[in-house]
Amino acid sequence: MLRSPMVWITGVAVLWFAAAFLVLPNLTLLGATFFPDGQFSLRAVDKLLGSERAMRTLGNSFLLAITLSITVNVVGVFIVLVTQYFRIRGSRLLWLGYATTLIYGGIVLAAGYNFIYGQYGFVTNLALNIWPDLDRNWFSGYFAVVFVMTFATTTNHMLFLSSSLAKIDFASIEAAKLMGASTWTILRRIVLPVMRPMLFAVTVLTFLIGLGALTAPLVLGGPDFQTVAPLIVDLSRSPVTRDIAALLAIVLGVATIILLAIMNRAEKSGVYFSVAKVATPIQKQTIPNPVANAVVHVLAYLVWLIYLIPVVLIVLFSFVDARSILAGSITLDSFTLDNYITVFTTPDAIRPFVVSVVYSAVAAIVVVGGLLFVARVLQRYRNPLTSLIEYVLHIPWILPTVLIALGLVMTFDKPNPWVGNAVLTGTPVLLLMAYIIIKIPFTLRLLKAAFASVPDSLEDASRILGAKSLTAFRRVIIPLVLPTAAAITALNFNSLLDDYDAAIFLYHPLYKPLGVAIQESTRGENNLDAMPITFVYTVLLMVIMGLVMYFVYGRGSRAGGPRRPSRSARRGGRERA
């Protein structure tokens, strides 16, 4: 391994990056919390325990996490069953409605619900025309946050639980039918046990999402229901309360690590098992009871409407003037293209969108381009050093984004020798570094899998033909993993476009990203003129994300099909022949 120049260059670069941006910020955060004056102190713990507001938000976070673990699983399992297991009329149409969470979420989704159902939302204004005594804040607090996050976080069920369901052996279902088992018995004794490992994993992920929730409680929680993450944002703005913010972030990080450890231990315990090693492809099942069949159909389409209504209204309202939305009355004269014209012709309106696109594109390209070399080294050379590096690179996966962002702020707010004595806090660079950091684990795992699928014989053959290691890597290995790398780049770009969790801590005032701009547009009645512009932003994001998802998943059959070989591959083929 040490004879390769690529290994030396890659090793030095990754060790510097890991030490400066992954290890040092967390050590700084711990030091500022427990060693504020150079000596060990539990002052931050005392301040936290003495703060009624902080303790209440901690309780709200755990309450939200527990609630979502139940509600999201109920809705998630239901939508997977009605689209993949039961024979429901219009199941493809239902799937398209349920899959809308794949193309919008986060601050965009929370703002959309707020503009539709919130204090000054269209539905609220429409209802006030009928019931003048209606409380404008009816859609806020615990109920609103749980409702929105329940239907916004079933993406993992759609992606992963559906693939788990496809592994069920249909022969075992047929055998159970011949033995007289009912539909409910088959579902409970055969289907759900096979899905249980994945169901357990998505439950833990859902709990973590609820525990670290920021956007939905911030936009919809109101004064009565605030969670830890929004409080960390507020407390981190003052040096006096920053130690409490750091301690709260550490609490979230410790809870995340404990839950992931529990999940890994449960997976390794061998408690869960599949009913068949070689499964016959599953076929959709008809619900024999006509009453039950009708009830399931009605519920499926009611849930479908809940998913679809916000998307339809967001697209509709992007063509409507603000006065009609506020009045709760839309006529043909209300429709206009002025909102889109304003976004594309006004520099102040288009600037946040351009800033987010540039940040997301640069971060996605840099993280994939850099980890191509790192993933290859880690996959090819297995030893204690590479294992340690791999564990360090997975740090962002086990820590909440707010903790990572706060650690970066506190580490680089003064000259730091690790970055040439530069001050990065308050500069546009730090947000870019945060985007790169939070995408490292996801990118590394997928790139390692891509490299593992490349036979070692190809590189060995190129060396026999006289190619050096770097040449073989560039001319033989890279072209084979390039489709996967392109898909990862697209997914990373997609997920960073509307980021708010890291941006709220690290953005530069002159380069305000889209997530921050959308969140600011949800504050109070004075910003209601920005409502149609936010709807335009949301539509543009949904179009971009939809195209990316189609590129990555929709064209999978073509992407996975035969491709025209590269020039080097054709030359190598002729030489081998």
XYZ file of C-alpha atoms in Angstrom:
577
model
C 0.000 0.000 0.000
C 2.790 2.438 0.933
C 4.486 1.992 -2.455
C 1.612 3.719 -4.247
C 1.907 7.532 -4.749
C -1.893 7.746 -4.968
C -2.178 6.206 -1.499
C 0.282 8.719 -0.038
C -1.430 11.745 -1.574
C -4.898 10.477 -0.689
C -3.824 9.529 2.839
C -2.291 12.911 3.635
C -5.307 14.785 2.249
C -7.910 12.681 4.061
C -6.007 12.723 7.369
C -5.769 16.533 7.256
C -9.441 16.903 6.353
C -10.608 14.418 8.989
C -8.512 16.035 11.720
C -9.473 19.613 10.813
C -13.165 19.248 10.016
C -14.385 16.021 11.639
C -12.421 15.528 14.861
C -11.331 19.031 15.892
C -14.835 20.652 15.814
C -16.238 17.957 18.085
C -13.314 18.266 20.495
C -13.772 22.049 20.499
C -17.465 21.622 21.256
C -16.719 19.284 24.155
C -13.999 21.588 25.436
C -16.205 24.681 25.342
C -18.942 22.783 27.178
C -17.005 20.977 29.901
C -13.700 22.935 30.025
C -14.829 26.552 29.566
C -11.866 28.058 31.510
C -9.366 25.299 30.911
C -10.636 23.307 33.880
C -13.339 20.686 34.064
C -16.724 22.185 34.930
C -20.342 21.072 34.934
C -21.612 24.630 34.807
C -23.348 24.010 31.487
C -25.148 20.990 32.955
C -26.342 23.052 35.917
C -27.559 25.812 33.606
C -29.363 23.256 31.458
C -31.072 21.552 34.407
C -32.055 24.948 35.784
C -33.608 26.110 32.534
C -37.299 25.268 32.389
C -37.447 26.134 28.701
C -34.560 23.838 27.811
C -35.938 20.909 29.784
C -39.377 21.414 28.235
C -37.932 21.371 24.709
C -35.995 18.192 25.513
C -39.216 16.540 26.643
C -40.991 17.771 23.507
C -38.254 16.325 21.296
C -38.512 12.870 22.861
C -42.320 13.069 22.792
C -42.217 13.934 19.077
C -39.745 11.132 18.353
C -41.859 8.519 20.148
C -45.061 9.742 18.503
C -43.559 9.689 15.006
C -42.183 6.192 15.575
C -45.797 5.077 15.847
C -47.663 7.320 13.395
C -45.089 7.171 10.592
C -44.910 3.391 10.810
C -48.698 3.071 10.682
C -48.984 5.306 7.621
C -45.777 3.991 6.014
C -46.710 0.323 6.310
C -50.227 1.099 5.069
C -49.098 2.894 1.903
C -46.582 0.143 1.128
C -49.228 -2.558 1.518
C -51.863 -0.793 -0.612
C -49.385 -0.090 -3.411
C -47.264 -3.250 -3.333
C -49.149 -6.072 -1.592
C -52.922 -5.678 -1.915
C -54.724 -5.414 -5.234
C -56.094 -1.866 -5.062
C -57.652 -0.107 -8.031
C -55.482 2.745 -9.235
C -52.445 1.622 -7.225
C -50.054 3.316 -9.660
C -51.893 6.589 -9.204
C -51.770 6.088 -5.444
C -48.027 5.448 -5.601
C -47.435 8.712 -7.471
C -49.301 10.608 -4.762
C -47.474 8.881 -1.917
C -44.128 9.423 -3.668
C -44.468 13.223 -3.630
C -42.284 13.223 -0.495
C -39.410 12.152 -2.762
C -39.419 15.516 -4.540
C -40.060 17.942 -1.711
C -39.511 18.044 2.009
C -37.725 19.879 4.794
C -38.256 23.620 5.010
C -40.049 23.643 1.643
C -42.691 21.218 2.841
C -43.115 22.938 6.223
C -43.473 26.343 4.549
C -45.972 24.917 2.052
C -48.179 23.529 4.811
C -47.872 26.818 6.707
C -48.952 28.860 3.689
C -51.919 26.555 3.138
C -53.128 25.701 6.652
C -51.222 28.157 8.859
C -52.202 31.409 10.543
C -52.466 33.320 7.259
C -52.850 30.298 4.986
C -55.374 29.936 2.186
C -57.450 27.238 3.903
C -57.531 29.264 7.135
C -58.634 32.425 5.298
C -61.215 30.415 3.365
C -62.554 28.880 6.592
C -62.756 32.306 8.267
C -65.148 33.388 5.540
C -67.461 30.612 6.739
C -66.617 30.512 10.480
C -65.494 34.002 11.543
C -64.754 32.851 15.099
C -62.206 30.249 13.981
C -58.853 30.545 15.732
C -56.192 31.471 13.173
C -53.662 29.332 15.022
C -55.699 26.126 14.737
C -52.958 24.473 12.684
C -50.000 24.874 15.020
C -48.355 23.227 17.969
C -47.934 19.516 18.633
C -50.797 18.425 16.379
C -49.561 20.359 13.339
C -45.957 19.185 13.718
C -46.953 15.531 14.130
C -49.416 15.716 11.230
C -46.919 17.248 8.821
C -43.979 15.064 9.812
C -46.085 11.888 9.751
C -46.903 12.360 6.094
C -43.525 13.874 5.218
C -41.210 11.175 6.584
C -42.588 8.030 4.958
C -39.931 8.241 2.248
C -37.844 5.520 3.893
C -40.874 3.225 3.885
C -41.494 3.902 0.190
C -37.874 3.199 -0.742
C -36.723 0.486 1.657
C -39.808 -1.247 3.017
C -41.098 -1.799 -0.529
C -37.881 -3.597 -1.485
C -38.129 -5.681 1.685
C -41.690 -6.656 0.796
C -40.539 -7.788 -2.647
C -38.325 -10.438 -0.995
C -41.276 -12.370 0.421
C -41.608 -15.891 -0.904
C -44.993 -16.039 -2.627
C -44.986 -19.840 -2.349
C -45.238 -19.541 1.431
C -48.299 -17.319 1.052
C -49.910 -19.832 -1.285
C -49.148 -22.643 1.155
C -50.739 -20.676 3.998
C -53.864 -20.133 1.888
C -54.146 -23.871 1.200
C -53.963 -24.479 4.945
C -56.917 -22.123 5.471
C -55.068 -19.080 6.821
C -56.973 -15.806 6.547
C -55.646 -12.641 4.913
C -54.984 -11.088 8.318
C -53.163 -14.213 9.569
C -50.926 -14.299 6.483
C -50.166 -10.621 6.892
C -49.360 -11.020 10.588
C -47.506 -14.357 10.514
C -45.701 -14.271 7.145
C -45.538 -10.797 5.587
C -44.723 -8.608 8.580
C -42.006 -10.934 10.021
C -40.075 -10.717 6.748
C -40.378 -6.931 6.796
C -39.466 -6.693 10.484
C -35.683 -6.098 10.114
C -36.226 -3.206 7.694
C -39.181 -1.980 9.755
C -36.965 -1.874 12.820
C -34.314 0.085 10.917
C -36.738 2.699 9.560
C -38.283 3.022 13.040
C -34.906 3.966 14.485
C -34.324 6.410 11.623
C -37.762 7.917 12.187
C -37.046 8.304 15.909
C -33.813 10.122 15.086
C -35.607 12.380 12.604
C -38.157 13.312 15.239
C -35.497 13.826 17.900
C -33.528 16.276 15.778
C -36.474 17.899 13.982
C -35.859 21.547 13.194
C -37.933 22.905 10.321
C -41.435 21.640 11.176
C -41.316 22.679 14.882
C -39.730 25.999 13.911
C -42.379 26.871 11.311
C -45.459 25.153 12.758
C -44.711 24.512 16.425
C -45.623 27.993 17.588
C -44.879 29.126 21.151
C -46.495 26.047 22.729
C -44.427 23.305 21.088
C -40.736 23.890 20.498
C -38.134 21.164 20.272
C -34.401 21.039 20.973
C -33.069 21.900 17.508
C -34.814 25.315 17.187
C -33.719 26.140 20.740
C -30.113 25.310 19.841
C -30.366 27.763 16.926
C -31.621 30.503 19.272
C -29.108 29.847 22.054
C -26.107 29.599 19.712
C -26.548 33.224 18.617
C -25.352 34.536 21.981
C -21.920 33.762 23.495
C -23.563 33.731 26.945
C -25.869 30.802 26.139
C -23.711 29.033 23.573
C -22.515 26.480 26.137
C -26.126 25.379 26.759
C -26.649 25.099 22.991
C -23.519 22.971 22.742
C -24.674 20.727 25.599
C -28.087 20.259 23.984
C -26.383 19.351 20.704
C -24.207 16.850 22.573
C -27.332 15.314 24.140
C -28.773 14.821 20.653
C -25.494 13.315 19.481
C -25.282 10.880 22.396
C -28.904 9.817 21.882
C -28.185 9.216 18.198
C -25.096 7.115 18.939
C -26.957 5.018 21.532
C -29.864 4.335 19.180
C -27.596 3.387 16.295
C -25.646 1.069 18.600
C -28.883 -0.576 19.720
C -29.941 -1.011 16.096
C -26.605 -2.584 15.122
C -26.710 -4.926 18.124
C -30.254 -6.017 17.301
C -29.329 -6.648 13.678
C -26.312 -8.747 14.686
C -28.267 -10.758 17.244
C -29.888 -12.875 14.558
C -33.366 -12.452 16.015
C -34.848 -11.665 12.610
C -34.837 -14.023 9.699
C -36.478 -14.461 6.341
C -38.910 -17.248 5.671
C -37.254 -18.199 2.419
C -33.784 -17.958 0.901
C -34.991 -18.128 -2.706
C -38.273 -16.288 -3.077
C -40.888 -16.760 -5.757
C -41.920 -13.282 -7.028
C -44.795 -11.981 -4.981
C -48.207 -11.363 -6.532
C -50.718 -8.811 -5.330
C -53.443 -10.185 -3.078
C -57.165 -9.478 -3.265
C -58.944 -8.630 -0.023
C -61.734 -11.251 0.071
C -64.044 -9.429 2.483
C -65.987 -6.831 0.428
C -66.498 -4.516 3.405
C -62.821 -4.610 4.353
C -61.892 -4.149 0.705
C -64.078 -1.040 0.447
C -62.710 0.399 3.696
C -59.106 -0.098 2.569
C -59.878 1.558 -0.782
C -61.473 4.562 0.940
C -58.599 4.931 3.409
C -56.017 4.586 0.628
C -57.529 7.436 -1.339
C -58.060 9.620 1.742
C -54.373 9.285 2.574
C -53.594 9.935 -1.097
C -55.527 13.228 -0.912
C -53.570 14.264 2.187
C -50.336 13.729 0.277
C -51.527 15.306 -2.961
C -53.463 18.398 -1.830
C -50.389 20.401 -0.703
C -48.559 19.676 -3.959
C -51.535 20.638 -6.129
C -52.210 23.814 -4.136
C -48.548 24.841 -4.179
C -48.428 24.534 -7.968
C -51.778 26.334 -8.269
C -50.847 29.163 -5.905
C -47.578 29.773 -7.716
C -49.756 31.289 -10.496
C -52.018 33.290 -8.145
C -51.515 36.799 -6.755
C -51.028 37.264 -3.025
C -54.282 39.207 -2.468
C -56.431 36.311 -3.653
C -54.595 33.853 -1.425
C -55.016 36.105 1.600
C -58.689 36.652 0.840
C -59.306 32.927 0.496
C -61.044 33.545 -2.812
C -59.564 32.590 -6.182
C -61.156 33.479 -9.528
C -59.928 33.284 -13.107
C -58.685 36.860 -12.809
C -56.423 35.792 -9.932
C -54.136 33.742 -12.158
C -50.996 35.434 -13.409
C -47.446 34.755 -14.519
C -46.138 37.736 -12.566
C -44.773 35.510 -9.800
C -42.529 33.591 -12.203
C -41.563 36.791 -14.027
C -40.583 38.349 -10.698
C -38.434 35.383 -9.697
C -36.587 35.166 -13.014
C -36.154 38.902 -13.606
C -35.570 40.324 -10.115
C -31.995 39.812 -8.835
C -33.041 39.775 -5.177
C -35.676 37.109 -5.866
C -33.562 34.741 -7.969
C -30.396 35.180 -5.875
C -31.254 32.637 -3.094
C -32.141 30.044 -5.711
C -28.875 30.565 -7.605
C -26.871 30.517 -4.354
C -28.395 27.166 -3.337
C -27.843 25.662 -6.782
C -24.170 26.720 -6.771
C -23.561 25.523 -3.210
C -25.269 22.177 -3.858
C -23.541 21.567 -7.187
C -20.058 22.421 -5.916
C -20.476 20.358 -2.743
C -21.888 17.364 -4.629
C -19.068 17.393 -7.187
C -16.292 17.939 -4.635
C -17.415 15.214 -2.242
C -17.809 12.607 -4.994
C -14.615 13.634 -6.783
C -12.552 13.507 -3.605
C -14.010 10.288 -2.252
C -13.426 8.430 -5.517
C -9.775 8.089 -4.480
C -10.517 7.563 -0.790
C -13.123 4.860 -1.410
C -10.781 3.013 -3.747
C -7.959 2.997 -1.186
C -10.262 1.909 1.656
C -11.826 -0.820 -0.477
C -8.549 -2.186 -1.823
C -6.373 -2.057 1.308
C -7.861 -3.439 4.517
C -5.720 -2.810 7.608
C -6.096 -1.079 10.999
C -5.156 2.331 9.550
C -7.728 2.271 6.766
C -10.359 0.921 9.167
C -9.687 3.816 11.553
C -9.940 6.335 8.708
C -13.221 4.790 7.596
C -14.676 5.040 11.104
C -13.648 8.701 11.336
C -15.227 9.489 7.978
C -18.513 8.084 9.267
C -18.665 10.576 12.157
C -21.170 12.844 10.329
C -23.548 9.887 10.054
C -23.912 9.503 13.815
C -24.152 13.190 14.745
C -27.035 15.619 14.183
C -26.458 18.347 11.616
C -26.970 21.048 14.255
C -24.103 19.603 16.327
C -21.789 19.506 13.294
C -22.677 23.075 12.338
C -22.265 24.405 15.875
C -18.894 22.677 16.193
C -17.683 24.314 12.967
C -18.840 27.745 14.147
C -17.032 27.452 17.491
C -13.852 25.979 15.965
C -13.224 28.436 13.160
C -14.388 31.696 14.762
C -10.733 32.578 15.392
C -7.461 31.981 13.478
C -6.907 28.247 13.249
C -3.548 26.693 12.272
C -5.264 23.719 10.620
C -6.532 26.034 7.868
C -3.560 28.388 7.605
C -4.649 30.610 10.532
C -7.721 31.677 8.579
C -11.059 32.572 10.183
C -13.811 30.668 8.381
C -16.804 31.536 10.562
C -18.832 34.217 8.807
C -17.420 33.372 5.375
C -19.167 31.540 2.503
C -16.576 28.757 2.729
C -17.804 27.244 5.992
C -21.278 26.380 4.702
C -19.700 24.644 1.703
C -17.480 22.638 4.051
C -20.533 21.660 6.114
C -22.346 20.440 2.997
C -19.315 18.362 2.034
C -19.000 16.933 5.555
C -22.609 15.807 5.943
C -22.516 14.002 2.587
C -19.292 12.074 3.190
C -20.737 8.896 4.833
C -23.519 8.366 2.275
C -21.145 8.942 -0.639
C -18.390 6.775 0.799
C -20.645 3.783 1.423
C -22.054 3.781 -2.100
C -18.698 4.371 -3.804
C -17.112 1.529 -1.830
C -19.902 -0.751 -2.979
C -19.347 0.366 -6.579
C -15.606 -0.334 -6.396
C -16.240 -3.707 -4.736
C -18.297 -4.760 -7.758
C -15.335 -4.198 -10.115
C -13.315 -7.413 -10.600
C -9.667 -7.135 -9.513
C -8.713 -9.058 -12.650
C -9.346 -5.971 -14.783
C -6.734 -3.918 -12.944
C -4.334 -6.885 -12.881
C -4.699 -7.300 -16.629
C -3.969 -3.612 -17.249
C -0.815 -3.861 -15.138
C 0.336 -6.917 -17.085
C -0.105 -4.829 -20.234
C 2.230 -2.190 -18.766
C -0.166 0.335 -17.272
C 0.824 2.033 -14.012
C -1.520 2.031 -11.010
C -2.793 5.566 -11.571
C -3.270 4.919 -15.293
C -5.197 1.710 -14.605
C -7.327 3.531 -12.071
C -8.059 6.391 -14.469
C -8.538 4.388 -17.686
C -10.080 1.138 -16.423
C -11.618 1.469 -12.953
C -13.089 4.985 -13.037
C -15.155 4.450 -16.234
C -16.814 1.427 -14.613
C -17.922 3.282 -11.464
C -18.688 6.577 -13.213
C -22.452 5.868 -13.653
C -22.767 5.218 -9.912
C -20.708 8.311 -9.116
C -22.952 10.414 -11.363
C -26.080 9.087 -9.629
C -24.599 9.826 -6.180
C -23.716 13.350 -7.312
C -27.279 13.900 -8.477
C -28.761 12.613 -5.193
C -26.404 14.759 -3.118
C -27.281 17.813 -5.199
C -30.954 17.044 -4.736
C -30.803 16.745 -0.959
C -28.781 19.947 -0.435
C -30.912 22.294 -2.524
C -33.361 23.232 0.211
C -31.118 22.598 3.216
C -31.907 24.660 6.288
C -30.380 22.801 9.244
C -26.765 23.664 8.389
C -27.503 26.885 6.505
C -29.141 28.661 9.445
C -25.885 28.397 11.425
C -23.348 28.994 8.679
C -24.744 31.083 5.839
C -23.196 34.416 4.852
C -25.692 37.342 4.839
C -24.707 38.275 1.275
C -25.154 34.679 0.091
C -28.447 33.665 1.646
C -29.441 30.135 0.519
C -32.929 29.138 -0.460
C -33.802 27.306 2.761
C -33.166 30.397 4.876
C -35.066 32.634 2.455
C -38.092 30.325 2.533
C -38.061 30.127 6.333
C -37.921 33.924 6.620
C -40.931 34.206 4.321
C -43.041 32.249 6.841
C -42.596 34.809 9.631
C -45.651 36.908 10.349
C -48.087 38.845 8.245
C -45.554 41.407 7.059
C -43.876 38.846 4.822
C -47.021 37.592 3.133
C -46.035 39.329 -0.103
C -43.258 36.747 -0.315
C -45.774 33.879 -0.212
C -46.290 33.540 -4.014
C -42.528 33.802 -4.559
C -42.016 30.960 -2.108
C -44.535 28.871 -4.038
C -42.526 29.517 -7.218
C -39.349 28.427 -5.417
C -41.108 25.261 -4.304
C -42.346 24.443 -7.813
C -38.871 24.959 -9.252
C -37.383 22.722 -6.574
C -39.968 20.006 -7.208
C -39.231 20.131 -10.950
C -35.479 19.864 -10.398
C -35.801 17.125 -7.793
C -38.297 15.244 -9.943
C -35.913 15.322 -12.901
C -33.053 14.137 -10.716
C -35.115 11.266 -9.292
C -36.130 10.285 -12.826
C -32.501 10.415 -13.920
C -31.370 8.235 -11.009
C -34.319 5.818 -10.662
C -36.712 6.233 -13.578
C -34.065 5.586 -16.203
C -32.622 2.707 -14.225
C -33.402 0.113 -16.835
C -31.638 2.065 -19.501
C -28.867 3.119 -17.152
C -28.265 -0.459 -16.216
C -28.402 -1.717 -19.757
C -25.532 -2.140 -22.159
C -23.599 1.034 -22.837
C -21.337 1.912 -25.697
C -17.859 0.989 -24.467
C -15.253 3.663 -24.074
C -12.329 4.004 -26.474
C -9.912 2.489 -23.955
C -12.247 -0.431 -23.338
C -12.580 -1.083 -27.086
C -8.781 -0.914 -27.489
C -8.334 -3.296 -24.545
C -10.857 -5.681 -26.091
C -8.994 -5.750 -29.398
C -5.699 -6.389 -27.596
C -7.183 -9.236 -25.567
C -8.672 -10.706 -28.747
